[in-house]
Amino acid sequence: MQQRLYRYSPRRWWQNFGFGIESKTDYAFLHDVIRERLPYYAYDELEHDYPSASCSSMRKAKLLFRLCNAAKGKRLTVVGSFSDVETAAILKADGQTIISKDPPKHFHDTDMLIINGINAVNSSTWHSVTSSRCITFDMVDIGIAIFDKNRYPEHYNILQP
């Protein structure tokens, strides 16, 4: 995984910290949700309930918790296979989230779509999402698509937090 991460670094460094992102909304989403470093209330519970979880799995679980917490009140769909700690983080944030192994038939049935494994298992799904009108954040392994009809489509390549 580390070798693959370094391969993507030169291309993604520019937008990694918000450089080149002109939209205030997308910049705020990147800094206030994806790159947030302050502790949330569920972090201690997750670390206590899953002490044997790896660092990368716990980091991904915290990211998924922040994403689901930011999407409260919206239609959120999470696609892919997740570990136990990642699934618990999704459910702690919002019980309304739809967790599915298969992508939705119509992408516009949801406000936000999170896809795990966009370069391996779900690469065809991610390609069809990026060709639709949405704002996407490509984080090497996780993809986030925000569907907003009033916004111009953008595609951001960033590194995982």
Short mmCIF file of C-alpha atoms in Angstrom, two decimals:
data_model
loop_
_atom_site.label_atom_id
_atom_site.label_comp_id
_atom_site.label_asym_id
_atom_site.label_seq_id
_atom_site.Cartn_x
_atom_site.Cartn_y
_atom_site.Cartn_z
CA MET A 1 0.00 0.00 0.00
CA GLN A 2 2.82 2.41 0.84
CA GLN A 3 4.46 1.98 -2.58
CA ARG A 4 1.17 2.80 -4.27
CA LEU A 5 0.74 5.86 -2.07
CA TYR A 6 4.14 7.24 -3.09
CA ARG A 7 3.36 6.65 -6.74
CA TYR A 8 0.38 8.99 -6.47
CA SER A 9 2.08 11.65 -4.32
CA PRO A 10 3.56 13.92 -7.05
CA ARG A 11 0.25 14.21 -8.86
CA ARG A 12 -1.86 14.76 -5.74
CA TRP A 13 0.38 17.02 -3.67
CA TRP A 14 -0.94 20.24 -5.20
CA GLN A 15 -4.56 19.75 -4.13
CA ASN A 16 -3.70 17.77 -1.02
CA PHE A 17 -3.76 20.83 1.27
CA GLY A 18 -6.27 22.83 -0.72
CA PHE A 19 -4.05 24.44 -3.35
CA GLY A 20 -5.94 24.88 -6.60
CA ILE A 21 -9.37 24.47 -5.01
CA GLU A 22 -11.21 27.66 -5.87
CA SER A 23 -14.61 26.75 -4.46
CA LYS A 24 -15.03 27.90 -0.86
CA THR A 25 -17.43 25.04 -0.19
CA ASP A 26 -15.05 22.37 -1.48
CA TYR A 27 -12.10 23.94 0.35
CA ALA A 28 -14.09 23.99 3.60
CA PHE A 29 -15.15 20.37 3.06
CA LEU A 30 -11.51 19.37 2.55
CA HIS A 31 -10.24 21.18 5.65
CA ASP A 32 -13.21 20.84 8.00
CA VAL A 33 -14.18 17.24 7.26
CA ILE A 34 -11.50 15.29 5.42
CA ARG A 35 -8.42 16.88 7.06
CA GLU A 36 -9.98 17.58 10.48
CA ARG A 37 -7.55 16.81 13.33
CA LEU A 38 -9.69 17.62 16.36
CA PRO A 39 -11.01 14.62 18.29
CA TYR A 40 -14.66 13.64 17.94
CA TYR A 41 -16.70 12.04 20.69
CA ALA A 42 -16.71 8.60 19.06
CA TYR A 43 -12.94 8.24 18.60
CA ASP A 44 -12.36 7.02 22.17
CA GLU A 45 -15.27 4.60 21.93
CA LEU A 46 -13.96 3.15 18.68
CA GLU A 47 -10.44 2.72 20.06
CA HIS A 48 -11.84 1.14 23.22
CA ASP A 49 -14.21 -1.24 21.39
CA TYR A 50 -11.65 -2.29 18.74
CA PRO A 51 -8.20 -2.32 20.37
CA SER A 52 -6.76 -4.77 17.82
CA ALA A 53 -7.66 -2.64 14.78
CA SER A 54 -4.69 -1.56 12.67
CA CYS A 55 -3.67 2.09 12.41
CA SER A 56 -4.76 2.35 8.77
CA SER A 57 -8.13 0.77 9.51
CA MET A 58 -8.66 3.10 12.49
CA ARG A 59 -7.66 6.13 10.38
CA LYS A 60 -10.13 5.10 7.67
CA ALA A 61 -12.81 4.52 10.32
CA LYS A 62 -12.28 8.04 11.71
CA LEU A 63 -12.50 9.48 8.20
CA LEU A 64 -15.72 7.58 7.51
CA PHE A 65 -17.14 8.79 10.82
CA ARG A 66 -16.37 12.42 9.93
CA LEU A 67 -17.88 12.02 6.46
CA CYS A 68 -21.07 10.41 7.77
CA ASN A 69 -21.30 12.99 10.54
CA ALA A 70 -20.99 15.82 8.00
CA ALA A 71 -23.75 14.29 5.87
CA LYS A 72 -26.37 14.07 8.63
CA GLY A 73 -29.82 14.79 7.29
CA LYS A 74 -28.78 14.00 3.72
CA ARG A 75 -29.13 10.84 1.71
CA LEU A 76 -25.79 9.08 2.10
CA THR A 77 -24.80 5.81 0.45
CA VAL A 78 -21.62 3.93 1.33
CA VAL A 79 -20.48 1.28 -1.18
CA GLY A 80 -17.84 -1.39 -0.67
CA SER A 81 -16.64 -3.86 1.89
CA PHE A 82 -15.46 -2.49 5.21
CA SER A 83 -13.82 -3.88 8.33
CA ASP A 84 -15.72 -4.15 11.61
CA VAL A 85 -14.31 -0.92 13.03
CA GLU A 86 -15.13 0.98 9.82
CA THR A 87 -18.70 -0.31 9.81
CA ALA A 88 -19.07 0.61 13.49
CA ALA A 89 -17.79 4.13 12.76
CA ILE A 90 -20.36 4.57 9.98
CA LEU A 91 -23.20 3.39 12.20
CA LYS A 92 -22.09 5.56 15.16
CA ALA A 93 -22.26 8.69 13.04
CA ASP A 94 -25.67 8.17 11.49
CA GLY A 95 -28.10 5.27 11.60
CA GLN A 96 -29.74 6.45 8.36
CA THR A 97 -26.71 5.67 6.17
CA ILE A 98 -27.20 2.98 3.54
CA ILE A 99 -24.27 0.53 3.51
CA SER A 100 -24.21 -1.56 0.36
CA LYS A 101 -21.75 -3.79 -1.47
CA ASP A 102 -23.34 -2.83 -4.79
CA PRO A 103 -23.60 0.73 -6.13
CA PRO A 104 -27.02 2.38 -6.51
CA LYS A 105 -28.70 2.07 -9.90
CA HIS A 106 -29.18 5.82 -10.18
CA PHE A 107 -26.52 8.02 -8.63
CA HIS A 108 -28.89 10.93 -8.20
CA ASP A 109 -30.94 8.95 -5.67
CA THR A 110 -28.35 10.05 -3.10
CA ASP A 111 -26.76 13.33 -2.02
CA MET A 112 -23.37 11.88 -1.13
CA LEU A 113 -21.75 8.64 -2.24
CA ILE A 114 -18.69 7.09 -0.59
CA ILE A 115 -17.00 4.25 -2.47
CA ASN A 116 -14.30 2.05 -0.95
CA GLY A 117 -11.73 0.45 -3.27
CA ILE A 118 -12.02 2.80 -6.24
CA ASN A 119 -8.79 1.59 -7.84
CA ALA A 120 -9.36 -2.12 -7.30
CA VAL A 121 -12.78 -3.63 -6.69
CA ASN A 122 -15.07 -0.72 -7.60
CA SER A 123 -13.04 0.94 -10.36
CA SER A 124 -15.80 0.68 -12.99
CA THR A 125 -18.30 2.18 -10.56
CA TRP A 126 -15.95 5.05 -9.78
CA HIS A 127 -15.39 5.69 -13.50
CA SER A 128 -19.14 5.95 -14.08
CA VAL A 129 -19.48 8.29 -11.09
CA THR A 130 -16.74 10.63 -12.31
CA SER A 131 -18.36 10.84 -15.73
CA SER A 132 -21.60 12.11 -14.17
CA ARG A 133 -22.21 15.69 -13.01
CA CYS A 134 -20.87 15.75 -9.45
CA ILE A 135 -18.05 16.96 -7.24
CA THR A 136 -15.60 14.14 -6.54
CA PHE A 137 -12.72 13.68 -4.13
CA ASP A 138 -10.40 10.86 -5.22
CA MET A 139 -8.28 9.73 -2.25
CA VAL A 140 -6.40 6.80 -3.85
CA ASP A 141 -8.59 4.11 -2.26
CA ILE A 142 -11.72 5.97 -1.13
CA GLY A 143 -13.85 8.09 -3.43
CA ILE A 144 -16.37 10.71 -2.32
CA ALA A 145 -18.98 12.03 -4.72
CA ILE A 146 -21.27 14.94 -3.83
CA PHE A 147 -24.28 15.33 -6.09
CA ASP A 148 -25.50 18.90 -6.33
CA LYS A 149 -27.40 20.01 -9.43
CA ASN A 150 -26.61 23.67 -8.78
CA ARG A 151 -22.84 23.19 -8.80
CA TYR A 152 -20.36 22.85 -11.62
CA PRO A 153 -18.71 19.39 -11.59
CA GLU A 154 -15.17 19.25 -10.20
CA HIS A 155 -12.72 16.41 -9.64
CA TYR A 156 -10.06 16.66 -6.92
CA ASN A 157 -7.15 14.24 -6.46
CA ILE A 158 -5.96 14.26 -2.87
CA LEU A 159 -4.16 11.90 -0.52
CA GLN A 160 -5.77 10.07 2.33
CA PRO A 161 -5.54 11.86 5.67
#
